[in-house]
mmCIF file of C-alpha atoms in Angstrom:
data_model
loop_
_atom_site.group_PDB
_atom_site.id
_atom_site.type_symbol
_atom_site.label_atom_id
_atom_site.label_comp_id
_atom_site.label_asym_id
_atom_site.label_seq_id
_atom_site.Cartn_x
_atom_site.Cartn_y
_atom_site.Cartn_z
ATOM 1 C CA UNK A 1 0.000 0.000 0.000
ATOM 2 C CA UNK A 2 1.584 3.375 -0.766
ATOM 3 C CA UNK A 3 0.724 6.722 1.251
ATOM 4 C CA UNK A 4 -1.840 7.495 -1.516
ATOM 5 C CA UNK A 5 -3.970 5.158 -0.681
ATOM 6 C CA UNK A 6 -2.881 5.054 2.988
ATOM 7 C CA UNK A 7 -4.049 8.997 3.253
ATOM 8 C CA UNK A 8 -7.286 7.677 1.351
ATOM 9 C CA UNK A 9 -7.964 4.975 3.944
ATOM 10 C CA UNK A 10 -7.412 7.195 6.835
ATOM 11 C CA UNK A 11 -9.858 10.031 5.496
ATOM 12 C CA UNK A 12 -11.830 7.270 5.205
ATOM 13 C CA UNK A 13 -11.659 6.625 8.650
ATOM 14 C CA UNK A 14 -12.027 10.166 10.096
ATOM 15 C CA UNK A 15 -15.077 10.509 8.040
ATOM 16 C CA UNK A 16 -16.467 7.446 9.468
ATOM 17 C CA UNK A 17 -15.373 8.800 13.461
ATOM 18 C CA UNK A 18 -16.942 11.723 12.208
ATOM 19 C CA UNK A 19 -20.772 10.247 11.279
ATOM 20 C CA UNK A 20 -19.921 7.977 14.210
ATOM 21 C CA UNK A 21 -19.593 10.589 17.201
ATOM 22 C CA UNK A 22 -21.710 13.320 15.893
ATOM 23 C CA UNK A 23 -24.189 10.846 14.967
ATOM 24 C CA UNK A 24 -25.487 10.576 17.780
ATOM 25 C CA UNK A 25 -24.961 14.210 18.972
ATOM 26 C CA UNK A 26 -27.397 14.590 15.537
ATOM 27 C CA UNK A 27 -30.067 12.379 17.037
ATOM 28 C CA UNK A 28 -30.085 13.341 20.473
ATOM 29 C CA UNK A 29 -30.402 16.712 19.176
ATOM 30 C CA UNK A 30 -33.668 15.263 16.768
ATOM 31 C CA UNK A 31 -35.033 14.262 20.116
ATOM 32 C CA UNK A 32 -35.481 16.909 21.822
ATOM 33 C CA UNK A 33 -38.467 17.556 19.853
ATOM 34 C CA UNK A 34 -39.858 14.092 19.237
ATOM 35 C CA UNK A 35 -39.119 12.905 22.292
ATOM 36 C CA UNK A 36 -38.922 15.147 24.810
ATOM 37 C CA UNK A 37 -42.202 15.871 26.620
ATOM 38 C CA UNK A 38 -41.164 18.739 28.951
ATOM 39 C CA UNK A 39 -38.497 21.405 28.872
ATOM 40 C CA UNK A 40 -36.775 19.083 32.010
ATOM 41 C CA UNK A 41 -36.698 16.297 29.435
ATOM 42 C CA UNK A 42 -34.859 18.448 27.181
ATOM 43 C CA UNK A 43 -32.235 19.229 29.336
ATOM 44 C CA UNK A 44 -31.112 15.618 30.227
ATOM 45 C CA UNK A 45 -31.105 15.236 26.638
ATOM 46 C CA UNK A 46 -29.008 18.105 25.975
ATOM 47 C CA UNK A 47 -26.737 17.260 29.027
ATOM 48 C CA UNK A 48 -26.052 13.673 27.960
ATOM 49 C CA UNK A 49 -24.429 15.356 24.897
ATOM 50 C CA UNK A 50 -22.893 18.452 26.653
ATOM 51 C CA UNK A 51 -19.751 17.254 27.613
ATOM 52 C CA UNK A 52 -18.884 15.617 24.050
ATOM 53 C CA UNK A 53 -20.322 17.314 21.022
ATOM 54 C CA UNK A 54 -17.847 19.786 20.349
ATOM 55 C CA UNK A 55 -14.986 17.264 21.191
ATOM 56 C CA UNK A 56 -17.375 14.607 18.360
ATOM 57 C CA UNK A 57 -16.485 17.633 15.917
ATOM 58 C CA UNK A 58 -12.777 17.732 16.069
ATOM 59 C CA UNK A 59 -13.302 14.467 13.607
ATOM 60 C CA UNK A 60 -15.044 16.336 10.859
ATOM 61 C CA UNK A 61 -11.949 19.507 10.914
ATOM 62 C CA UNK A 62 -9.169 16.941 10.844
ATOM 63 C CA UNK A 63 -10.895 15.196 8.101
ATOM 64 C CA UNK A 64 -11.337 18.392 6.383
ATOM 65 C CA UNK A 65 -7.230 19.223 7.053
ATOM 66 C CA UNK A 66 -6.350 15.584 5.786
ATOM 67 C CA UNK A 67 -8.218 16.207 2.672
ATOM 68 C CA UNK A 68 -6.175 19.678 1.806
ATOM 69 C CA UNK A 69 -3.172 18.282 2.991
ATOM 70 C CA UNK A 70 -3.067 14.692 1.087
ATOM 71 C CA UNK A 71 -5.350 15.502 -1.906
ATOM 72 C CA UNK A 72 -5.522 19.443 -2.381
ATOM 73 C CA UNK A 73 -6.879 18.709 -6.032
ATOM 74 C CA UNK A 74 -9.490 17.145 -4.391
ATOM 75 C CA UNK A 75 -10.239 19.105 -1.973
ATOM 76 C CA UNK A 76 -10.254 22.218 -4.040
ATOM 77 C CA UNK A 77 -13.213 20.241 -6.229
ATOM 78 C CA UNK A 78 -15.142 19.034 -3.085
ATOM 79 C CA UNK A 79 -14.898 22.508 -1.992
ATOM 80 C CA UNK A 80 -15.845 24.226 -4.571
ATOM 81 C CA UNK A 81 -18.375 21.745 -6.483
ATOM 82 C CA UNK A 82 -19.990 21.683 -2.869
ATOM 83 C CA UNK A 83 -19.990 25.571 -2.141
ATOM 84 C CA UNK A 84 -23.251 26.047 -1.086
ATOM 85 C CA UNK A 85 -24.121 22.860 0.682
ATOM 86 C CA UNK A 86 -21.089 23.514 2.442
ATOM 87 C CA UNK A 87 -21.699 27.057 3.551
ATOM 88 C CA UNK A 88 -25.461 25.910 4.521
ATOM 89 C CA UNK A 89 -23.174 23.133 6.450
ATOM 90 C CA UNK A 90 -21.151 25.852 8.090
ATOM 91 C CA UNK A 91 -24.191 27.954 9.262
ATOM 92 C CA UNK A 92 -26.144 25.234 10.743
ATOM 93 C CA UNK A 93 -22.891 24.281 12.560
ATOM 94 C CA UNK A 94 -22.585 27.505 14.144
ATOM 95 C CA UNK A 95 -25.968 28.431 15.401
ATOM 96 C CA UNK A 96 -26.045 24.778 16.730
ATOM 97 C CA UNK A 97 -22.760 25.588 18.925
ATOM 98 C CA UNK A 98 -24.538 28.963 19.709
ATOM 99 C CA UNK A 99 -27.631 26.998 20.568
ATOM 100 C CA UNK A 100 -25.741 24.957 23.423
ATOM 101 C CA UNK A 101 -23.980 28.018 24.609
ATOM 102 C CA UNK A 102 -26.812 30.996 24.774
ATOM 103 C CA UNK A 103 -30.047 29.009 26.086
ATOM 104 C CA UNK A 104 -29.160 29.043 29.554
ATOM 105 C CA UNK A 105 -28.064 32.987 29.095
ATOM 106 C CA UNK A 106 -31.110 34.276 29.558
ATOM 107 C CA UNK A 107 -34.469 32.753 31.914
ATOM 108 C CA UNK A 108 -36.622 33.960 29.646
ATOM 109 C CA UNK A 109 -38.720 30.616 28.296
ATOM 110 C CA UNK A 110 -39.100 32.133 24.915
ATOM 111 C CA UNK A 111 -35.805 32.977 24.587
ATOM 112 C CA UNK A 112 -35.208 29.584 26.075
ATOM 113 C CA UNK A 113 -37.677 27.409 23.597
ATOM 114 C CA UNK A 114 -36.096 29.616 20.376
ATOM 115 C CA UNK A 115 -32.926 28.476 20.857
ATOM 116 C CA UNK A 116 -34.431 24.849 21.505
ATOM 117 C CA UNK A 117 -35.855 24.963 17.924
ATOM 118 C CA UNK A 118 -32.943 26.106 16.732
ATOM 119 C CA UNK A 119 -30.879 22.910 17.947
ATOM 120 C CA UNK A 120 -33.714 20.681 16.775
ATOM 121 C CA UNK A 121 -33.485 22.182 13.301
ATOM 122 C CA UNK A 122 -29.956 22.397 12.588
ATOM 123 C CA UNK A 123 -29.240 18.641 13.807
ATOM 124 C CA UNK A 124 -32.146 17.546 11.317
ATOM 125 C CA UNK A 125 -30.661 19.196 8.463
ATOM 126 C CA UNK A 126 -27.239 18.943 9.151
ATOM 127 C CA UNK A 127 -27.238 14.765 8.044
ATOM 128 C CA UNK A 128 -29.466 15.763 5.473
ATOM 129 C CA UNK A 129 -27.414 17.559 4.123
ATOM 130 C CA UNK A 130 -24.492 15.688 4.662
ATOM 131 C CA UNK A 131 -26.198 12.848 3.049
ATOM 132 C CA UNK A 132 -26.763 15.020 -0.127
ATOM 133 C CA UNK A 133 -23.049 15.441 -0.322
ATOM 134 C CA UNK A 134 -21.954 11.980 -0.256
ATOM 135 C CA UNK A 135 -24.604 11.013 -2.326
ATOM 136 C CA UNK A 136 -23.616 13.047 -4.832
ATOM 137 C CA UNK A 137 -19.468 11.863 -4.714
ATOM 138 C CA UNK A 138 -19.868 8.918 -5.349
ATOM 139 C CA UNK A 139 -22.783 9.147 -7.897
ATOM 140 C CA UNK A 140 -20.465 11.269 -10.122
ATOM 141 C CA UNK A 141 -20.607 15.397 -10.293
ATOM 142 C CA UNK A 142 -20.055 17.352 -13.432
ATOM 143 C CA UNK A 143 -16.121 17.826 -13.648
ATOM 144 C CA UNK A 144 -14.231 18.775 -16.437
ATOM 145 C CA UNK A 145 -10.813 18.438 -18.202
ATOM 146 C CA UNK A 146 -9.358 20.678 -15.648
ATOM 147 C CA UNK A 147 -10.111 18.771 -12.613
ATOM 148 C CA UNK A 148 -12.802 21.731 -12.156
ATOM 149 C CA UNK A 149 -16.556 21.620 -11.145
ATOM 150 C CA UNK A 150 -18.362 22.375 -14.043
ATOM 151 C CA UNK A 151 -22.308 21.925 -13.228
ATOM 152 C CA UNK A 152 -24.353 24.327 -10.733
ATOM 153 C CA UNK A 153 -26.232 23.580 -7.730
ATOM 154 C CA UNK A 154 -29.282 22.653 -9.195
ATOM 155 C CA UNK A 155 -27.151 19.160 -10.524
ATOM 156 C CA UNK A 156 -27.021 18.286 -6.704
ATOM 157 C CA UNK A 157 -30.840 18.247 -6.444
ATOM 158 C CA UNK A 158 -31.395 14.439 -7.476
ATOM 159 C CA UNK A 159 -33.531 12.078 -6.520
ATOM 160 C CA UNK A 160 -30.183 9.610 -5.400
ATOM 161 C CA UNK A 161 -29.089 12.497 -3.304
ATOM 162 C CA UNK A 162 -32.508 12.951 -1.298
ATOM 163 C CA UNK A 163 -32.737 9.427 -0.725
ATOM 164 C CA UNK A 164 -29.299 9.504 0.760
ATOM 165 C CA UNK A 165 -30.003 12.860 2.914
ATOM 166 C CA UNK A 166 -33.017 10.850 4.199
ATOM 167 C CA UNK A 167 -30.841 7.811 5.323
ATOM 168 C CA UNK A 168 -28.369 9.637 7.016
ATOM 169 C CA UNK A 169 -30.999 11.269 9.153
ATOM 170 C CA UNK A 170 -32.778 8.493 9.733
ATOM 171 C CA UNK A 171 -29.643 6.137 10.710
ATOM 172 C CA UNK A 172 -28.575 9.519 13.080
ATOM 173 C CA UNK A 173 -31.872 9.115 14.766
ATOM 174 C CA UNK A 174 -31.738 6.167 15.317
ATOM 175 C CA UNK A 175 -28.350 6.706 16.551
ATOM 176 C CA UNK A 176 -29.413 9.176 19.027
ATOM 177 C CA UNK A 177 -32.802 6.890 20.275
ATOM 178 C CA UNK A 178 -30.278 4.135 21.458
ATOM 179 C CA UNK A 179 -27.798 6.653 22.909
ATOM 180 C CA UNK A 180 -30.428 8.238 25.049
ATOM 181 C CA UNK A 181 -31.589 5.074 25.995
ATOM 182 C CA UNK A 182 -28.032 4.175 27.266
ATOM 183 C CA UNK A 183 -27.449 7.126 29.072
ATOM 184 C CA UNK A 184 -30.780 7.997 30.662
ATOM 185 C CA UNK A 185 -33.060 6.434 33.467
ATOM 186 C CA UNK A 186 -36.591 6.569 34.626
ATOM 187 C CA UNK A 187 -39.242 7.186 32.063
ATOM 188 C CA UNK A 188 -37.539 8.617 29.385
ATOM 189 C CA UNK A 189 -35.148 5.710 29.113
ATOM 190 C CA UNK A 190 -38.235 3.820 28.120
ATOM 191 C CA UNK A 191 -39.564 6.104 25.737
ATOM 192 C CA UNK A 192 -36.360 6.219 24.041
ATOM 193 C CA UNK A 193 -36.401 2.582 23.550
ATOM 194 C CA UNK A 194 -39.818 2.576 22.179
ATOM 195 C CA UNK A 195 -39.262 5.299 19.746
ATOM 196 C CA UNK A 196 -35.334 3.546 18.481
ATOM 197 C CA UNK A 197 -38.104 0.182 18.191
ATOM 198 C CA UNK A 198 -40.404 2.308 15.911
ATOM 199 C CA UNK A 199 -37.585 4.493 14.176
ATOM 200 C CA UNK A 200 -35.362 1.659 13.358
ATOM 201 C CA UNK A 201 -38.175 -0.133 10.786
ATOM 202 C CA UNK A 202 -38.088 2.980 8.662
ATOM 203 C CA UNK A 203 -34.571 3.319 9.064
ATOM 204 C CA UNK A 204 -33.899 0.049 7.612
ATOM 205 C CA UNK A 205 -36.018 0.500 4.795
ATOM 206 C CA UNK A 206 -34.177 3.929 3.458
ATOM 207 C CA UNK A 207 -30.922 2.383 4.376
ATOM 208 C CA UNK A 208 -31.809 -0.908 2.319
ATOM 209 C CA UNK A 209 -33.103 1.713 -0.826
ATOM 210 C CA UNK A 210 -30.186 3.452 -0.468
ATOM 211 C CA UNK A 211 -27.212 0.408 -0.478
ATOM 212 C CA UNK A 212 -29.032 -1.310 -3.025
ATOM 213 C CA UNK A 213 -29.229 1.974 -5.357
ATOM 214 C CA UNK A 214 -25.445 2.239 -4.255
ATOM 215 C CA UNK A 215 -24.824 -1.416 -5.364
ATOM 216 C CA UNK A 216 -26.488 -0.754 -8.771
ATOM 217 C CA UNK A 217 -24.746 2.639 -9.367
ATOM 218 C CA UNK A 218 -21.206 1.736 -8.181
ATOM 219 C CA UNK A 219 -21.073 -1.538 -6.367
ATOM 220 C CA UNK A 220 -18.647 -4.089 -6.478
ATOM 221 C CA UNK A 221 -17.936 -7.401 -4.075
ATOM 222 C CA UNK A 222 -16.646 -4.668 -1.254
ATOM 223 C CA UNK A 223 -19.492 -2.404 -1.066
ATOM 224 C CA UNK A 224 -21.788 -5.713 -0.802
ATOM 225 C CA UNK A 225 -20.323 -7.019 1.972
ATOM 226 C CA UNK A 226 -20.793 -3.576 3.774
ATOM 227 C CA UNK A 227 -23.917 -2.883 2.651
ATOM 228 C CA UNK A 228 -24.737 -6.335 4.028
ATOM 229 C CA UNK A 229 -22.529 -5.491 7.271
ATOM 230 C CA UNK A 230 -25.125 -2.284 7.687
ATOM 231 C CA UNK A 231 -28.374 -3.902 6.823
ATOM 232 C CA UNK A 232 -27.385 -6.917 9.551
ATOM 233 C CA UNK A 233 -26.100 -4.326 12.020
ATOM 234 C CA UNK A 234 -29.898 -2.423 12.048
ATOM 235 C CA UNK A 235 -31.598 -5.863 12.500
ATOM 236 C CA UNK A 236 -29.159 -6.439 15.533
ATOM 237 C CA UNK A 237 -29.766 -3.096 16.888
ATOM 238 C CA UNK A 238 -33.358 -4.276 16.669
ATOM 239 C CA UNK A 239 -33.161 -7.175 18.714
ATOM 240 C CA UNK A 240 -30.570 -5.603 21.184
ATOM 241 C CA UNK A 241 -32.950 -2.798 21.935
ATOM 242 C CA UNK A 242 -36.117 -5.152 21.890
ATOM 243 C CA UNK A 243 -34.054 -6.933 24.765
ATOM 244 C CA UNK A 244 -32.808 -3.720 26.865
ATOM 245 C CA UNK A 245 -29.454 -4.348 25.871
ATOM 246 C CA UNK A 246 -28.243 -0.367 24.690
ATOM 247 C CA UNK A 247 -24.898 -0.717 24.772
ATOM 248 C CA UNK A 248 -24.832 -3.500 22.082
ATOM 249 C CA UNK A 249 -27.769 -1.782 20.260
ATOM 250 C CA UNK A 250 -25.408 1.458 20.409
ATOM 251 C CA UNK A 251 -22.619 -0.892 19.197
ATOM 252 C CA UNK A 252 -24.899 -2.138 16.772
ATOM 253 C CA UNK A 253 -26.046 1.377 15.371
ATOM 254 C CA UNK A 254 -22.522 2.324 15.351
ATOM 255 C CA UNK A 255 -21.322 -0.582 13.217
ATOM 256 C CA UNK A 256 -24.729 0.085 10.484
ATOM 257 C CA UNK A 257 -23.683 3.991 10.482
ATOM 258 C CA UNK A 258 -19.472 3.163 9.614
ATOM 259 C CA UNK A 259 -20.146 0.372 7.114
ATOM 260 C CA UNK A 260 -22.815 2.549 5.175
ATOM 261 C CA UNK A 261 -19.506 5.324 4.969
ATOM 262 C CA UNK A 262 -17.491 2.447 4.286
ATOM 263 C CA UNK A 263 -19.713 1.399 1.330
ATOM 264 C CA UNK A 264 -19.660 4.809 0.135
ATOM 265 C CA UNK A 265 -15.683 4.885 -0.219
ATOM 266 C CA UNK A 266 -14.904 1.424 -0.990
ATOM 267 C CA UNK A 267 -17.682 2.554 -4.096
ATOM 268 C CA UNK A 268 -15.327 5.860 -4.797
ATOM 269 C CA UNK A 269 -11.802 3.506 -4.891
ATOM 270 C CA UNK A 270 -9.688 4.145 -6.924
ATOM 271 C CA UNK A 271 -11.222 7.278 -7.665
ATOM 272 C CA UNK A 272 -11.723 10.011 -5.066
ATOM 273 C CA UNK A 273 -14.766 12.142 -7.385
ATOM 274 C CA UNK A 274 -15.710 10.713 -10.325
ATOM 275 C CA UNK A 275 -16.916 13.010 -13.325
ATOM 276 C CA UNK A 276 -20.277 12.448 -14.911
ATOM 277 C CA UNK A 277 -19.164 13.861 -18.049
ATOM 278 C CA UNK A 278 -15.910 11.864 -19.108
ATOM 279 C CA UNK A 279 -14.478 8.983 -17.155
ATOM 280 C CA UNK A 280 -11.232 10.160 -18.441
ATOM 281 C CA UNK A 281 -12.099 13.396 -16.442
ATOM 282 C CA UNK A 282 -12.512 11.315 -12.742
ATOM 283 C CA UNK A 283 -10.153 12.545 -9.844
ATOM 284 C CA UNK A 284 -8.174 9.620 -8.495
ATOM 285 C CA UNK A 285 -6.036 8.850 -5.280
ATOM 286 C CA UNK A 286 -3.027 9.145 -7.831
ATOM 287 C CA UNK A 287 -3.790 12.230 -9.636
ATOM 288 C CA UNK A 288 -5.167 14.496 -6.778
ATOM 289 C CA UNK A 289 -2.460 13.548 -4.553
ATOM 290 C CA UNK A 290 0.242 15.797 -2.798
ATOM 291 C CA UNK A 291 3.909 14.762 -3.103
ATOM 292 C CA UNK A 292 5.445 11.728 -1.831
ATOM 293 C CA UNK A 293 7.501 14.479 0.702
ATOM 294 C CA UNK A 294 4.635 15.972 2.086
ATOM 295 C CA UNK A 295 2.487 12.602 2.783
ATOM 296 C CA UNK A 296 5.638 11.272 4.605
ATOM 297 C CA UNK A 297 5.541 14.180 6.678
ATOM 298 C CA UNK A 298 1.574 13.707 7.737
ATOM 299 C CA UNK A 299 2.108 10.320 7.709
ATOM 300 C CA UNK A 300 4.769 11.115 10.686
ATOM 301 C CA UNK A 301 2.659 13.648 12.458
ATOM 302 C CA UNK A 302 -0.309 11.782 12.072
ATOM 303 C CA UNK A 303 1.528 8.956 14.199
ATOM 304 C CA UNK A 304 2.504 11.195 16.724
ATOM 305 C CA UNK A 305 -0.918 12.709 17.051
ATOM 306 C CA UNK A 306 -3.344 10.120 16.640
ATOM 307 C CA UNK A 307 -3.002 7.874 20.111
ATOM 308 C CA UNK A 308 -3.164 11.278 21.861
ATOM 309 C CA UNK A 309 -6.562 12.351 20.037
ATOM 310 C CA UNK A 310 -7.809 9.079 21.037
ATOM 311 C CA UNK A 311 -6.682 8.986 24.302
ATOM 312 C CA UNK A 312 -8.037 12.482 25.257
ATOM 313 C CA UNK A 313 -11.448 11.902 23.791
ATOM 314 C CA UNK A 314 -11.647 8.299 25.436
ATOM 315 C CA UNK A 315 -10.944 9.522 29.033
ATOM 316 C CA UNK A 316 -13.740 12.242 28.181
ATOM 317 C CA UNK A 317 -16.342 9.364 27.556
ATOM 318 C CA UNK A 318 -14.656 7.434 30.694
ATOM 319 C CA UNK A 319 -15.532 11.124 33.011
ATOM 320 C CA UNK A 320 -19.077 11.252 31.639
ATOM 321 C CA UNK A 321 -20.483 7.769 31.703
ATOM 322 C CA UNK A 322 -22.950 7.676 34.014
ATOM 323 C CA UNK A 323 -26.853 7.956 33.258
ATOM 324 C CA UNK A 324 -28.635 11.248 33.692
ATOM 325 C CA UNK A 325 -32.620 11.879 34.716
ATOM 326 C CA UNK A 326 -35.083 14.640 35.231
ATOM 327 C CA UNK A 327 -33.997 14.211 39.206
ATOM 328 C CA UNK A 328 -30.355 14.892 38.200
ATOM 329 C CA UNK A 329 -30.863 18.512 36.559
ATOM 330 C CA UNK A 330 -31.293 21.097 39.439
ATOM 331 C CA UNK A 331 -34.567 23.332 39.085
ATOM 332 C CA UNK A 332 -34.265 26.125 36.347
ATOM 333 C CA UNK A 333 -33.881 29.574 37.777
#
C-alpha cells in the first residue's frame, strides 16, 4: 500500500469517526423535539451530549485538514463543487454551537424554547445535508478536463441524493434513540427505547433503498459485503434494543452507520470524485495527490498525534459515563 492510498484509507476513517460521534450528537439533538415531553426532558437530553459534542467535531476539521493536505486537487473540487451545501453546512454548525452556549443565558422561556428549535433544526438538516453530499461523490458530479466543477447547484438536487439525505438522518436518529436510551433512566429511558423500536423499521427501509441503489450505481464485491454489514447491524440493533441491551444496540447502530460510509468509499476507490461527463475526467487517489515528501511528513505527524486524540477523547467518555434523569438537573432559575 503506498501513502496514496494510505491517506485515502485514513480520510476514510475520520469521516467514518466523524458520522460515528456526531451521529449521535445529531439524534439526540432530533429528540429533543420528538421525544422530549417537557423542557426538564430536554435538558437531560441536551446534558447527555454536553460534555462531548464539540470534542465529536474535532473528527469532521481533521478530516477536512487531511483532505487539503493529502489531496488538495481534491479538496479544491469538493470545496468548490460543494460551495453552497457547504456554507449551509457551516451555518447550521454555528448556530447549533450557539444553541448549546446561549439558552441558559437568559431565563426567559421564549428565549429559552427559540434556541431549543434552533438545535432541533440544525441537527435535522445537518445529516441531510451531509447525506446530499456523499450522495452526490460517489454518484459522479459534473467535472471537467481541468479537474474543475463544471455543473451548478441545481445538478445536486437528485432524486439519489434525497434518498441519501433521508438515510443519514434516519440512521442519526436512530443513533441518538439508542444513545439516550443508554445514558438515561426513569421514564424517558423507556420512551427512548420505544421510539429507536419504531424508528429503526423505517430506518432500515431507506438504508436498504439506499445500499441497493449504491450497489447498482457503483457496487462491487466490497461495497456488498458492507452494505450487508449495515443492513445486519440495524436488524441487531433491533433485537438488542427489543431486549434492553443499549450498549450492544449502540454498538450495533454504530457498526450500520461506519459500514454505510465504508460502502460509500470502498464505491469511490480508486477514484476520489468521479466526473459524470468523461471517465477520463474522474479525480483519483493518484492524480489528486500531494507529493510523496509531504504525505511522509503527515504520515509522521499523524503517528505522533493520533493515540493522543484518542486517548483524550476516550478519558472524556470514561468522566461522563454515568446515566442522567429529570432528578439529576437542578430546578431552572
Amino acid at each position: 500500500m503506498g501513502l496514496n492510498d494510505f491517506w485515502f484509507l485514513l480520510i476514510a476513517v475520520l469521516w467514518t469517526g466523524y458520522f460515528f460521534l456526531e451521529g449521535f450528537d445529531f439524534g439526540v439533538g432530533i429528540l429533543t423535539r420528538l421525544l422530549a415531553r417537557d423542557r426538564q426532558e430536554r435538558r437531560v437530553l441536551i446534558n447527555i451530549i454536553g460534555p462531548v459534542w464539540d470534542g465529536n467535531e474535532v473528527w469532521l476539521i481533521t478530516a477536512a485538514g487531511a483532505m487539503f493536505a493529502a489531496f488538495p486537487v481534491w479538496y479544491a473540487t469538493f470545496f468548490s463543487g460543494f460551495y453552497l451545501l457547504l456554507v449551509l453546512i457551516l451555518l447550521l454548525l454555528i448556530v447549533r454551537v450557539l444553541s448549546f452556549e446561549y439558552r441558559h443565558k437568559r431565563p426567559e422561556e421564549s428565549w429559552q424554547r427559540n434556541w431549543e428549535w434552533v438545535l432541533f433544526a440544525s441537527s435535522l438538516l445537518l445529516p441531510f445535508l451531509w447525506g446530499m453530499i456523499f450522495a452526490n461523490l460517489v454518484h459522479g458530479v459534473p467535472i471537467n478536463s481541468h479537474q474543475d466543477y463544471a455543473g451548478s447547484p441545481a445538478d445536486l438536487l437528485n432524486w439519489y441524493a434525497v434518498l441519501g439525505g433521508l438515510a443519514f438522518t434516519a440512521l442519526c436518529t436512530l443513533h441518538g434513540a439508542v444513545f439516550t436510551a443508554l445514558k438515561t433512566v426513569g421514564e424517558i429511558r423507556g420512551r427512548a427505547r420505544a421510539f429507536a423500536a419504531r424508528t429503526a423499521v423505517v430506518t432500515g427501509v431507506l438504508a436498504a433503498a439506499f445500499l441497493v441503489w449504491l450497489q447498482t450505481d457503483r457496487g462491487n464485491g466490497a461495497t456488498l459485503i458492507a452494505a450487508c454489514v449495515a443492513l445486519a447491524a440495524l436488524v441487531g440493533a433491533f433485537a438488542a434494543n427489543a431486549r434492553t441491551r443499549e450498549g450492544w444496540a449502540f454498538a450495533f447502530t454504530g457498526a450500520a452507520i461506519a459500514a454505510t460510509v465504508a460502502a460509500l468509499f470502498l464505491s469511490l476507490a480508486p477514484e476520489v470524485m468521479p466526473s459524470s461527463l468523461n471517465y477520463a475526467w474522474d479525480l483519483t487517489i493518484e492524480n489528486a495527490a500531494s507529493g510523496a515528501y509531504t504525505l511522509r511528513v503527515m504520515t509522521w505527524v499523524a503517528g505522533f498525534m493520533t493515540p493522543l486524540i484518542l486517548l483524550y477523547q476516550g478519558w472524556t467518555y470514561w468522566v461522563f459515563r454515568k446515566r442522567l434523569g429529570t432528578q439529576h438537573i437542578a430546578e431552572a432559575h
